[in-house]
XYZ file of C-alpha atoms in Angstrom:
621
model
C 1.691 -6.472 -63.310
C 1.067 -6.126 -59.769
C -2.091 -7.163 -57.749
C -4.619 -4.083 -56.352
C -2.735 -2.894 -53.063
C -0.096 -0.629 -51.787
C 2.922 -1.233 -53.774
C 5.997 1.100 -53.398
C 9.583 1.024 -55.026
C 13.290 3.126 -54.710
C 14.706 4.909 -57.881
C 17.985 5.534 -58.030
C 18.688 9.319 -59.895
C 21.879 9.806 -61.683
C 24.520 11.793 -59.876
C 24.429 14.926 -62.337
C 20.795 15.868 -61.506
C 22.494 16.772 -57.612
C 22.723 19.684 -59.584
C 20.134 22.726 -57.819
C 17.908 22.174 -61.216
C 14.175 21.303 -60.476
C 13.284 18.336 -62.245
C 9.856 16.350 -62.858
C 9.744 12.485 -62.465
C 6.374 10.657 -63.863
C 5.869 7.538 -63.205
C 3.056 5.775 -65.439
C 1.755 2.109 -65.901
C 1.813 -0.163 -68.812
C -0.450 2.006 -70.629
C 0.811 5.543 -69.799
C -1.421 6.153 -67.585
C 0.281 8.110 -64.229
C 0.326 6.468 -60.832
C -0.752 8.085 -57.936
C 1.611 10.350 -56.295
C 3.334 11.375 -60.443
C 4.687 13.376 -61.518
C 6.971 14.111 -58.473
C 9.061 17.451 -58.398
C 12.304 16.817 -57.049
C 15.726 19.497 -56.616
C 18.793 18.250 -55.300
C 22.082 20.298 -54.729
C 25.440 19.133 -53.455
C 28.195 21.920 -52.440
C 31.857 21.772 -53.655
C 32.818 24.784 -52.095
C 31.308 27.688 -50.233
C 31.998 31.186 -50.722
C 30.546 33.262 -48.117
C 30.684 33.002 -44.582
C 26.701 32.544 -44.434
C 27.592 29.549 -47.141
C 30.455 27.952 -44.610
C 27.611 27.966 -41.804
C 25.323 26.325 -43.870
C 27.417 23.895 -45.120
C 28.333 23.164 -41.230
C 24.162 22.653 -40.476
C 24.054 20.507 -43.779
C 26.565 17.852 -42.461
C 25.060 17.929 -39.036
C 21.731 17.407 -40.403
C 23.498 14.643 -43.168
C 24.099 12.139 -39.837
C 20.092 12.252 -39.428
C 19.251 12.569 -43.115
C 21.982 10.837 -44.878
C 21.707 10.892 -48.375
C 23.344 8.071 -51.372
C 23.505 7.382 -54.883
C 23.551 3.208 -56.587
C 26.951 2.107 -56.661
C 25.929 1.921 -60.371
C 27.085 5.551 -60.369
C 30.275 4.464 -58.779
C 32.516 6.681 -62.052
C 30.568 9.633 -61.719
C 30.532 9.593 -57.870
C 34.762 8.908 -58.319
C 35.042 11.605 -60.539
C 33.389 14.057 -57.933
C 34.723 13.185 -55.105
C 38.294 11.163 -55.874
C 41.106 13.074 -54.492
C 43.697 10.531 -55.184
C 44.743 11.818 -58.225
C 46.365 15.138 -56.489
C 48.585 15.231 -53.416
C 46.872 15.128 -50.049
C 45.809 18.727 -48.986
C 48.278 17.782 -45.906
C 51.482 17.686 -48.335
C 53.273 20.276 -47.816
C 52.895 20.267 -43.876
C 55.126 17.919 -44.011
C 59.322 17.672 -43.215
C 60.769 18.205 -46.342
C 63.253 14.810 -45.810
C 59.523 12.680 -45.768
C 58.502 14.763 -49.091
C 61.275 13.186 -50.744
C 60.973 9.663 -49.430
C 61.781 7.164 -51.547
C 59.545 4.196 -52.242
C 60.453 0.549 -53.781
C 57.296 -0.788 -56.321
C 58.076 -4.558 -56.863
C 56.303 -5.290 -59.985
C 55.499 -8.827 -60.510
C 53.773 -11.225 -62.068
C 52.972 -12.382 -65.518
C 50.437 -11.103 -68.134
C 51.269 -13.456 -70.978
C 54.689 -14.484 -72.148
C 57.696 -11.644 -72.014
C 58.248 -11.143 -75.398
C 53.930 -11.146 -76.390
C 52.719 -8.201 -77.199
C 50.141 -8.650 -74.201
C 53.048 -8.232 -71.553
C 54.864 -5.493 -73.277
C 51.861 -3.840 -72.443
C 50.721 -4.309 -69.587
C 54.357 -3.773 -68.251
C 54.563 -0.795 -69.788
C 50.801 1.073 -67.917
C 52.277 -0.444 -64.694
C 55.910 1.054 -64.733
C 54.083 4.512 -66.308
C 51.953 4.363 -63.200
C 54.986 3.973 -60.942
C 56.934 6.961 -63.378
C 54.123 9.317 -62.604
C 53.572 9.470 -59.307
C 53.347 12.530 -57.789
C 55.027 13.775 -54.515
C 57.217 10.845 -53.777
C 60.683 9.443 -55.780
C 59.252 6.172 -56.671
C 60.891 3.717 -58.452
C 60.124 0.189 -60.264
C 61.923 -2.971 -59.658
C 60.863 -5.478 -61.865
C 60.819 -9.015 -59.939
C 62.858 -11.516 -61.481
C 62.987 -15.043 -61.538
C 65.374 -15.766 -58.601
C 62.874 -13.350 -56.219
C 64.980 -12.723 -53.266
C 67.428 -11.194 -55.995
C 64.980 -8.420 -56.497
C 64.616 -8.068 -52.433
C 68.166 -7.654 -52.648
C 68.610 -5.015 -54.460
C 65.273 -2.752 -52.777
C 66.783 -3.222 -49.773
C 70.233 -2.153 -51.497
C 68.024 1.187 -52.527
C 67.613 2.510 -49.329
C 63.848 3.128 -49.727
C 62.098 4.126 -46.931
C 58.960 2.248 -47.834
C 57.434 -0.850 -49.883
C 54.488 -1.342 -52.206
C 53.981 -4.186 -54.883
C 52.116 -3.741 -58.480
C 50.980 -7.054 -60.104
C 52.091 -6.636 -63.700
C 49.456 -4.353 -65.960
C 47.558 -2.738 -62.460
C 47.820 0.806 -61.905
C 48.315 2.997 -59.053
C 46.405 6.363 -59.049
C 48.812 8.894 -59.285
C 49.299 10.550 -55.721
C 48.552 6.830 -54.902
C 52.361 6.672 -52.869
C 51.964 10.653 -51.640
C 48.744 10.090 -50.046
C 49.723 6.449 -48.517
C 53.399 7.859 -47.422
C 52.051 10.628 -46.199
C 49.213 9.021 -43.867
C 52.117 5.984 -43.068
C 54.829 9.052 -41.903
C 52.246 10.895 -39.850
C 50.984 8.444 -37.381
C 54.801 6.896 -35.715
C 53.115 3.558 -34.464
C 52.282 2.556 -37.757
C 54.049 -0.203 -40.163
C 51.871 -0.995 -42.950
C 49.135 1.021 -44.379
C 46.537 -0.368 -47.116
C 44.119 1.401 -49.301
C 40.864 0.390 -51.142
C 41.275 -0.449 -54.919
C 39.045 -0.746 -58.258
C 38.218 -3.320 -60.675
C 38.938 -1.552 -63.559
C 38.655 -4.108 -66.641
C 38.441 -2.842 -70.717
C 35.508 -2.239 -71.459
C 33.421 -2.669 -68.461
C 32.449 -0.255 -65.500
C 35.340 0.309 -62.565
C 33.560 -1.659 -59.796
C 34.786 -0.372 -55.989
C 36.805 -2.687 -53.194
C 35.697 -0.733 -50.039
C 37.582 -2.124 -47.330
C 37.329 -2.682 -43.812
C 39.774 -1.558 -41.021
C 42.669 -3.681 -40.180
C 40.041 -7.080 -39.613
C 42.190 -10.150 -39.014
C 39.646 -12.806 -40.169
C 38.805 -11.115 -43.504
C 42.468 -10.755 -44.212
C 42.761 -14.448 -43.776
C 39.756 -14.739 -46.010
C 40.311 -12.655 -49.029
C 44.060 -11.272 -48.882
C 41.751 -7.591 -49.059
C 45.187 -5.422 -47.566
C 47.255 -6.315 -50.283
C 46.488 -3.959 -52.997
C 47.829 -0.875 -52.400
C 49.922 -2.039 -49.410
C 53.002 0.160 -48.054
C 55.532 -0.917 -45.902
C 58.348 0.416 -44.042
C 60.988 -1.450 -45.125
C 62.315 -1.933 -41.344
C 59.776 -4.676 -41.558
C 61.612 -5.865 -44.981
C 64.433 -6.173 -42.746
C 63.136 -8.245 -40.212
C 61.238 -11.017 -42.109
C 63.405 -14.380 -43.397
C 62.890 -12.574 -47.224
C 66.039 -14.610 -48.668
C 63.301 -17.532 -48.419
C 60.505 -15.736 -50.368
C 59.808 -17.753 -53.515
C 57.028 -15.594 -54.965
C 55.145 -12.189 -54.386
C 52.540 -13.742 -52.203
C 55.059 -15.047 -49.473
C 56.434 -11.749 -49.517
C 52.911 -9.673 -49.226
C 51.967 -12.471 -46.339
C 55.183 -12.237 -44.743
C 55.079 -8.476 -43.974
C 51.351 -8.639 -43.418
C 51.432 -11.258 -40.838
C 54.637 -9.473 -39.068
C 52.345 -6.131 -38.570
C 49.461 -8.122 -37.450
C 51.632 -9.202 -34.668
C 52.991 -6.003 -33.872
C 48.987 -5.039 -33.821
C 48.316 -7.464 -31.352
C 51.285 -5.257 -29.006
C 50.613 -1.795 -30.599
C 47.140 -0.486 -31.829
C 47.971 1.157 -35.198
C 50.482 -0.304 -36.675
C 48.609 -1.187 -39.720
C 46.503 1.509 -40.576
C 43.678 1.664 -43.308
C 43.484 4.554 -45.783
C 39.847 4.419 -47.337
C 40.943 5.754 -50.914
C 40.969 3.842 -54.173
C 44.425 4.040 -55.004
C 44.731 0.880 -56.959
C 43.668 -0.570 -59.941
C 42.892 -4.048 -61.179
C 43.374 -4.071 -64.927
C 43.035 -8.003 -65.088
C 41.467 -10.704 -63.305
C 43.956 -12.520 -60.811
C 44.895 -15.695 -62.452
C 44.644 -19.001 -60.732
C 48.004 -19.410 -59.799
C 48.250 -15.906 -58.124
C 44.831 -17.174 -55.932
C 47.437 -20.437 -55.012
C 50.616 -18.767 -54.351
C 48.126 -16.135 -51.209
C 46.084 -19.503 -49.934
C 49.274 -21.288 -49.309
C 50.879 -17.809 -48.416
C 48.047 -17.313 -45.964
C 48.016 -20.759 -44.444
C 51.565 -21.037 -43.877
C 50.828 -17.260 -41.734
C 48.248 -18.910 -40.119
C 49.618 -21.820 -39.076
C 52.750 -19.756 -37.495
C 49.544 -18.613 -35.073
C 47.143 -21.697 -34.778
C 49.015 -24.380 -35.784
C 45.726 -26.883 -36.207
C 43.758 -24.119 -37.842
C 43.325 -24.041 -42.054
C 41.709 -22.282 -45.073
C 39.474 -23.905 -46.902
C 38.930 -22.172 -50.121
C 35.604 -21.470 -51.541
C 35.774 -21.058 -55.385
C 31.904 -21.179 -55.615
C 32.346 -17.477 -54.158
C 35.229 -16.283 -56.621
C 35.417 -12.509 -57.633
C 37.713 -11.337 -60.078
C 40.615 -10.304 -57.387
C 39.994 -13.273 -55.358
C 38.631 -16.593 -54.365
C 37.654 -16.698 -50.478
C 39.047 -19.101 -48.350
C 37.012 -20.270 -44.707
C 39.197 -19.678 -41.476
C 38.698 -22.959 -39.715
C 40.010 -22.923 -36.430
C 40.644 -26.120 -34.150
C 37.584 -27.634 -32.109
C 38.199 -25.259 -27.890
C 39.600 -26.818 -25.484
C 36.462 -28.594 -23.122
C 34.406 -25.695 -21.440
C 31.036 -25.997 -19.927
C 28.459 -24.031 -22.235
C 25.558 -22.685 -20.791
C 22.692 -21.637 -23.257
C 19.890 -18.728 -21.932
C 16.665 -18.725 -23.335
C 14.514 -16.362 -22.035
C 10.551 -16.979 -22.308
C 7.099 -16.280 -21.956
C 4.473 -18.769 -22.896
C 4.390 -20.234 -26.622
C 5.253 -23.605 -25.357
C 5.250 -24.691 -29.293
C 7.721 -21.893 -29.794
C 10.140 -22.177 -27.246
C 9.352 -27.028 -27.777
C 10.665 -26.078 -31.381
C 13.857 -23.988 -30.318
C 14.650 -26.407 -27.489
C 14.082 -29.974 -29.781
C 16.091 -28.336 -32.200
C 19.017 -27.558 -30.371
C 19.012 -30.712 -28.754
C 19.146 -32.606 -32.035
C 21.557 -30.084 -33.385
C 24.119 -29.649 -30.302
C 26.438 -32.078 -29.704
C 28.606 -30.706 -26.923
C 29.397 -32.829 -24.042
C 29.420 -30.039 -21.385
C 26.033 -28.347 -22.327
C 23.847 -26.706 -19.673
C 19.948 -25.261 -20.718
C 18.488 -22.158 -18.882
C 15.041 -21.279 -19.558
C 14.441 -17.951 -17.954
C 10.524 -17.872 -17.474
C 9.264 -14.003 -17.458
C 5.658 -14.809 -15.822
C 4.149 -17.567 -18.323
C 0.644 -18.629 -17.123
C -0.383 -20.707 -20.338
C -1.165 -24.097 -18.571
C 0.631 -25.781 -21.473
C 3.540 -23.895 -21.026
C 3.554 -24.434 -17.227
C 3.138 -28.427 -18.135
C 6.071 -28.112 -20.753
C 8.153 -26.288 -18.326
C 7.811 -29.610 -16.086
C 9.289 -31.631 -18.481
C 11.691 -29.691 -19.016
C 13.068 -29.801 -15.664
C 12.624 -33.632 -15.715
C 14.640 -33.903 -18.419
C 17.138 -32.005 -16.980
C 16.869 -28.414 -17.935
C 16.578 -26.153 -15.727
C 13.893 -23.267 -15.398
C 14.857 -19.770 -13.792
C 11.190 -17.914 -12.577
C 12.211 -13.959 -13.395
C 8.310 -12.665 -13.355
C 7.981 -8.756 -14.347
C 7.947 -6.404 -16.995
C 9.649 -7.817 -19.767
C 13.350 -6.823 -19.888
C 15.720 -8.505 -21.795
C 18.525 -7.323 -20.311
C 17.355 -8.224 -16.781
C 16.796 -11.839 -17.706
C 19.880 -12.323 -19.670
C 22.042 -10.922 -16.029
C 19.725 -13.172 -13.812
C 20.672 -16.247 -15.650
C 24.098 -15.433 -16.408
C 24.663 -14.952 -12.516
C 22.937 -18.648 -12.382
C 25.194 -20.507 -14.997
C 27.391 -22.621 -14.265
C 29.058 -22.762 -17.448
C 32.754 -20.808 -18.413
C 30.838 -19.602 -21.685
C 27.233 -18.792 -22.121
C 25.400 -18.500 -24.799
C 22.071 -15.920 -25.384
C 19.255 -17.522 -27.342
C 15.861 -16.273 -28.488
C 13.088 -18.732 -28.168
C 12.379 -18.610 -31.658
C 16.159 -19.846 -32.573
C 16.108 -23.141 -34.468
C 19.508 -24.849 -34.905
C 20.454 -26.705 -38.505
C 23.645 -28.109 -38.309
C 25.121 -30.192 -35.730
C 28.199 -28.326 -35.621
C 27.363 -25.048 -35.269
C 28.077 -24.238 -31.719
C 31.592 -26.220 -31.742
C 32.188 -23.700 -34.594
C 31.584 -20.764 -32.800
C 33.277 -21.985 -29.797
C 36.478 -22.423 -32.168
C 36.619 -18.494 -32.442
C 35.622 -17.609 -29.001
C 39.097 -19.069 -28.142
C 40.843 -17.094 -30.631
C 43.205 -14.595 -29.578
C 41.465 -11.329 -27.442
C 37.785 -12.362 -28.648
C 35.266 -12.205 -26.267
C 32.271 -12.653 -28.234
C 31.002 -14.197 -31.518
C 27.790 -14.389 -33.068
C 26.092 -16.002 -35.614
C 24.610 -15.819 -39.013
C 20.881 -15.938 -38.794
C 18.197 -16.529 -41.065
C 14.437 -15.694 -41.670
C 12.439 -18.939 -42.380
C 12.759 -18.020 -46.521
C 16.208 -18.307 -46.025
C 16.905 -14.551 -46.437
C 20.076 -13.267 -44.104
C 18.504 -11.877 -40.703
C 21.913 -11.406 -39.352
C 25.075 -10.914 -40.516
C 26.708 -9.199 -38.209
C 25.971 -5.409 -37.039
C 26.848 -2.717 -38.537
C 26.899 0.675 -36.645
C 25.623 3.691 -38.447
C 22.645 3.864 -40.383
C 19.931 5.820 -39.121
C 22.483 7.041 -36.676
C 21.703 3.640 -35.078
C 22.944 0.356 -35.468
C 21.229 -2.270 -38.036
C 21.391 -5.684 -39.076
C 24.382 -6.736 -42.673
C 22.647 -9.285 -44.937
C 19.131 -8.550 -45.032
C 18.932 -7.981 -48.734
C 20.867 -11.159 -49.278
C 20.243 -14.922 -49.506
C 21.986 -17.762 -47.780
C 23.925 -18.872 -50.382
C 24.890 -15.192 -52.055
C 28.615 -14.721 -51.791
C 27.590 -11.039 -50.888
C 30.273 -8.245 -51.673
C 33.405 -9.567 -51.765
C 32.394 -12.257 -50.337
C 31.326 -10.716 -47.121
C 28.091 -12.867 -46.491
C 30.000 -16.034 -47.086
C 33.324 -15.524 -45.014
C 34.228 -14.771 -41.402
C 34.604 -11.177 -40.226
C 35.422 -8.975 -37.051
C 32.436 -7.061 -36.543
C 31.640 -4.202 -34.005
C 28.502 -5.966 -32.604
C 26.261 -8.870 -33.070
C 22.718 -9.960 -32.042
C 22.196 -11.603 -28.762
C 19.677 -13.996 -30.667
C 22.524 -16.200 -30.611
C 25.872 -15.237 -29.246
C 28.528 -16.662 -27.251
C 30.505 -14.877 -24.630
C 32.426 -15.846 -21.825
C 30.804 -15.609 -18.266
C 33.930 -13.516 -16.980
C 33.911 -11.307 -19.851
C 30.091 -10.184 -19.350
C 30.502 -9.730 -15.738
C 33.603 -7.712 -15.939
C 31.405 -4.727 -18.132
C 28.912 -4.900 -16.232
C 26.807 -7.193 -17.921
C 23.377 -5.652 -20.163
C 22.590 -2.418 -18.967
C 18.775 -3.102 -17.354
C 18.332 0.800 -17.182
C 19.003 2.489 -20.341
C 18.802 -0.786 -22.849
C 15.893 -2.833 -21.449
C 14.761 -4.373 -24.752
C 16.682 -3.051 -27.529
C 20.523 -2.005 -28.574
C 21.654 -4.475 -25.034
C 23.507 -6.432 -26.872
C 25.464 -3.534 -29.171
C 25.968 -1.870 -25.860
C 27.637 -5.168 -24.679
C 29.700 -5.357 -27.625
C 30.810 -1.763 -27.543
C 31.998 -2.001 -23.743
C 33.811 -5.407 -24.496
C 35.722 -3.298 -27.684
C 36.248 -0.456 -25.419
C 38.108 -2.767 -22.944
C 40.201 -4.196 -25.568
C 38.119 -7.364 -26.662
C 37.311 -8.328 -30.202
C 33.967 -8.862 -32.251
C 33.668 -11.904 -34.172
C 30.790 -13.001 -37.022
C 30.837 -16.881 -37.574
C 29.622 -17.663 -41.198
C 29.669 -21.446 -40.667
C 27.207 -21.061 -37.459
C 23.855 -21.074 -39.204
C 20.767 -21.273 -37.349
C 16.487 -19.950 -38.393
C 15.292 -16.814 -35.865
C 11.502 -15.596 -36.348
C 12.682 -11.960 -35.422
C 10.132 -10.841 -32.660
C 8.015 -13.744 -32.853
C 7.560 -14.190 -29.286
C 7.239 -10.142 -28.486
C 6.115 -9.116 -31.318
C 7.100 -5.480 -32.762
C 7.307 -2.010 -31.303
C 3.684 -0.824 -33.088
C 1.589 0.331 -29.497
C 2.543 4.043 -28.846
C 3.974 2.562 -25.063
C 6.471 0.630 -27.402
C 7.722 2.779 -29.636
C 8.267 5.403 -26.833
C 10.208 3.012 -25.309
C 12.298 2.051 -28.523
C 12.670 5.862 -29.165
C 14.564 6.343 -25.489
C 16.445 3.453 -26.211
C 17.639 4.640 -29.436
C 18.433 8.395 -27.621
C 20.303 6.208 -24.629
C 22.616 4.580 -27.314
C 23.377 8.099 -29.630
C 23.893 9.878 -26.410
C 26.328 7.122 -24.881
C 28.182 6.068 -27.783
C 27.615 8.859 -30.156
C 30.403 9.717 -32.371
C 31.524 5.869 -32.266
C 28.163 4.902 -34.352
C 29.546 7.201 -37.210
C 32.651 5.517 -37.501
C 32.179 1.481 -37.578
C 35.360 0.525 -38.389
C 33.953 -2.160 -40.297
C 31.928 -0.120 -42.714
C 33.323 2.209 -44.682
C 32.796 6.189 -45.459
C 32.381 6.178 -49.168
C 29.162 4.250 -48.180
C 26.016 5.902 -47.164
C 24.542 5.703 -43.911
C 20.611 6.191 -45.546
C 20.044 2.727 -45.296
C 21.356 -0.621 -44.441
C 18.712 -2.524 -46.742
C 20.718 -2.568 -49.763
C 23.871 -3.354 -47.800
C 27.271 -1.874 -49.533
C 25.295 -0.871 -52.438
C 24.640 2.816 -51.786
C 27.400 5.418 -52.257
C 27.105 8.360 -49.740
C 26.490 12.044 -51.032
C 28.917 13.330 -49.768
C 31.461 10.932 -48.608
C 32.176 11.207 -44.602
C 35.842 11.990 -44.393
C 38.420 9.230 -45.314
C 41.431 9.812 -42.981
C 43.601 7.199 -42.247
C 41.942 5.018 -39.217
C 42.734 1.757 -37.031
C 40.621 -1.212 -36.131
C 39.901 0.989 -32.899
């Protein structure tokens, strides 16, 4: 029972009542008796088609108004929502725009693996709904090649085919049945590309088909979770190219001509490509030899680019396609860190963050900036003398408060090669949480990385940012606990976001200065640090969310929250500076994914959008 108050809740409705039909929800208590605000009248109606020219301009206001009023359904409904709005099952609509000689490519299916022994009942099969998948396809001239024992044999005699292009089926999975057409056809249209990936489904007897929405190309989840791998299509000019008389197994092979495209990425934007369809199916939870055979696959890739760097898998966090692994990359090379803490009385506040990154932080080359904006508590003026006693330096910055502003005063002041942004109501936990961050700062074209944060309940404050929702930007995690493995592990793992908080972030001095720094004007409190994320991805930088960098923030603690009317106007013209400067660019995160609705962040990847946003084939940019 709940206590006298104001209590609220969210009901998910099943799909079919997005049907025109008024309909009457009552909602009663223990003893039948309605609530206030029941019964509640509801009509819903979601457009296949539209037959009028009056209908067509309607439906063009309806998804205009959908990026302010987004609407979802629980991924509980995930079958009914597939069965509305799956298109894999029928050629792509841009089919037959196509040369006729890419209409009739032909594409090799390696199908591997073992479900039971060959002559059990249980492989016969499952052997038998994998090669029917391949038989079916639509479109393309597919055709099965059943590994065998000596592997590079069955190499051999794909590349002996000719095919233009590469997929592999573990043994009893399923490919939709335009699965090939609709990857081929997004592969053949954009010429950069080498490899193209789609989404898949957990699709075990008995039980509910359960969604993989994937990210664009992200190099660090990759690492993590093998997530490109199923469906994955390659030109077989990359076949060619890799040492594949030395694969052993299917994982060496799917590593081999991942990691080769993630190279050519690094050269040439788009050459793997992400198609956000479900195009194939999991029939059978991936045994624990397959989960061996991709860490050592991985690691061997991985050590071909960091040599010191390793996986560390995570079984605690299993799912039934995979158990995540931990990138660990080697401890940077010596740099002199300077951490910005910007201030206004709260001496206990700002003692606590200090003390506990002092006990937590044990970097050698470690400067302290305390930006003061205008304290006049006499204890805070006292603490602020031992502070500089001690070492620490104090930067006066009296005015307004503008977080931008006092983040570009003391960046200007540091003397450090990397600085990191703190809020004074960070506390650090773990001793090596900055070394850890620092370890992907000096990974290849990142320029900043942030870290996961956490309320003092040990809920997720920050996992990363996620651009989109509200036609905003908003916080992963908050729905989620420390220790939940999240979907797919997402809350658990390292990932390539498109922003993070500057509660805690690390960036390099030059890299700040060469955008520009946080925009004082248009951002002077909120959305500075996405806009400093988006301008270092606009100049070619990457993103980068450090699950191993754990540290308590009391969100707004110090300032408290935008509730005077002088606040929220000011929020509000933030919020129009960052739609009107980045505008389509919030719509299309490359992170998130379009099948997902953009309602709401708060239940993370657990809200199916009504209708899906288009789900062309896009890059990590």
């Amino acid at each position: 029972k709940f206590n006298i108050g104001q209590h609220g809740f969210r009901l998910s409705l099943p799909l079919h009542f997005a049907d025109g039909e008024k309909r009457e929800i009552r909602v009663v208590d223990e003893n039948g008796a309605p609530l206030v605000g029941s019964p509640l009248s509801i009509a819903c109606y979601i457009p296949n088609h539209s037959d009028t020219p009056q209908a067509e301009i309607a439906q063009q206001m309806l998804q205009s108004l959908q990026r302010y009023i987004p609407r979802g359904v629980a991924l509980d409904h995930y079958e009914d929502w597939r069965h509305a709005f799956d298109s894999a099952e029928q050629l792509p609509t841009q089919w037959q725009q196509m040369p006729t000689q890419l209409q009739r490519a032909h594409i090799a299916v390696i199908v591997y693996g073992a479900a039971g022994q060959p002559d059990s009942s249980h492989y016969e099969a499952a052997l038998q709904r994998s090669l029917a998948s391949v038989k079916e396809q639509l479109g393309v001239n597919a055709r099965a090649f059943i590994a065998q024992q000596e592997f590079h044999q069955t190499i051999q005699s794909v590349l002996e085919s000719e095919a233009e292009a590469v997929v592999m089926l573990r043994l009893g999975d399923s490919l939709s049945r335009a699965a090939l057409a609709h990857a081929w056809q997004a592969l053949a249209s954009h010429e950069p590309a080498l490899l193209i990936y789609s989404d898949s489904e957990l699709a075990l007897h008995g039980q509910a088909a359960r969604p993989w929405f994937k990210p664009a190309w992200n190099p660090e989840y990759a690492y993590a979770s093998d997530y490109p791998l199923h469906l994955m299509l390659v030109k077989s000019a990359v076949l060619r190219h890799i040492p594949w008389q030395q694969a052993t197994n299917a994982a060496e092979l799917a590593w081999w001509l991942l990691a080769a495209a993630a190279r050519a990425e690094t050269q040439q934007v788009g050459s793997i490509l992400h198609l956000p369809h479900v195009l194939y199916r999991f029939h059978s939870v991936v045994s624990e030899a397959e989960r061996e055979q991709c860490q050592q696959a991985a690691q061997d890739c991985l050590q071909r680019e960091a040599p010191s760097a390793h996986l560390q898998a995570m079984p605690q966090f299993s799912c039934a396609e995979m158990t995540p692994r931990l990138l660990k990359r080697p401890t940077a090379a010596a740099c002199r860190v300077s951490l910005i803490i910007p201030t206004r009385d709260n001496a206990a506040m700002l003692a606590r963050a200090i003390d506990s990154l002092r006990l937590h932080t044990t970097w050698p080359a470690l400067e302290i900036i305390v930006v003061d904006n205008g304290s006049r508590e006499a204890a805070t003026l006292a603490y602020f003398a031992q502070l500089q006693q001690s070492g620490i330096k104090v930067l006066p910055a009296p005015g307004i408060f503008n977080f931008a502003r006092l983040n570009n005063l003391a960046v200007a002041a540091a003397e450090g090669d990397v600085v990191g942004l703190i809020n004074n109501d960070i506390e650090a936990l773990h001793s090596n949480w900055l070394e850890n961050m620092l370890a992907h700062l000096f990974a290849p074209d990142v320029a900043v990385v942030g870290a996961k944060l956490l309320w003092p309940n040990r809920m997720v404050q920050h996992g990363g940012v996620l651009l989109g929702p509200g036609y905003a930007a908003s916080h992963f995690g908050n729905y989620l606990q420390d220790d939940d493995a999240g979907p797919h592990a997402r809350n658990q793992v390292h990932m390539e976001v498109s922003a993070v908080t500057a509660a805690c972030l690390l960036v390099r001095k030059s890299d700040y200065l060469a955008v520009g720094g946080m925009d004082e004007q248009a951002f002077p409190v909120a959305f500075n640090d996405v806009d400093l994320c988006l301008k270092l991805r606009q100049s070619g930088k990457r993103i980068v969310w450090c699950a191993d960098a754990v540290l308590l923030h009391a969100e707004s603690a110090s300032r408290g929250h935008d509730d005077t009317a002088q606040k929220k106007a000011r929020a509000q013209r933030e919020l129009q500076h960052l739609r009107s400067k980045w505008g389509e660019i919030l719509l299309h995160d490359p992170v998130y994914h379009p099948s997902l609705s953009l309602a709401s962040i708060d239940h993370g990847y657990q809200t199916l959008a009504l209708p899906p946003r288009a789900r062309l084939a896009r890059t990590a940019r």
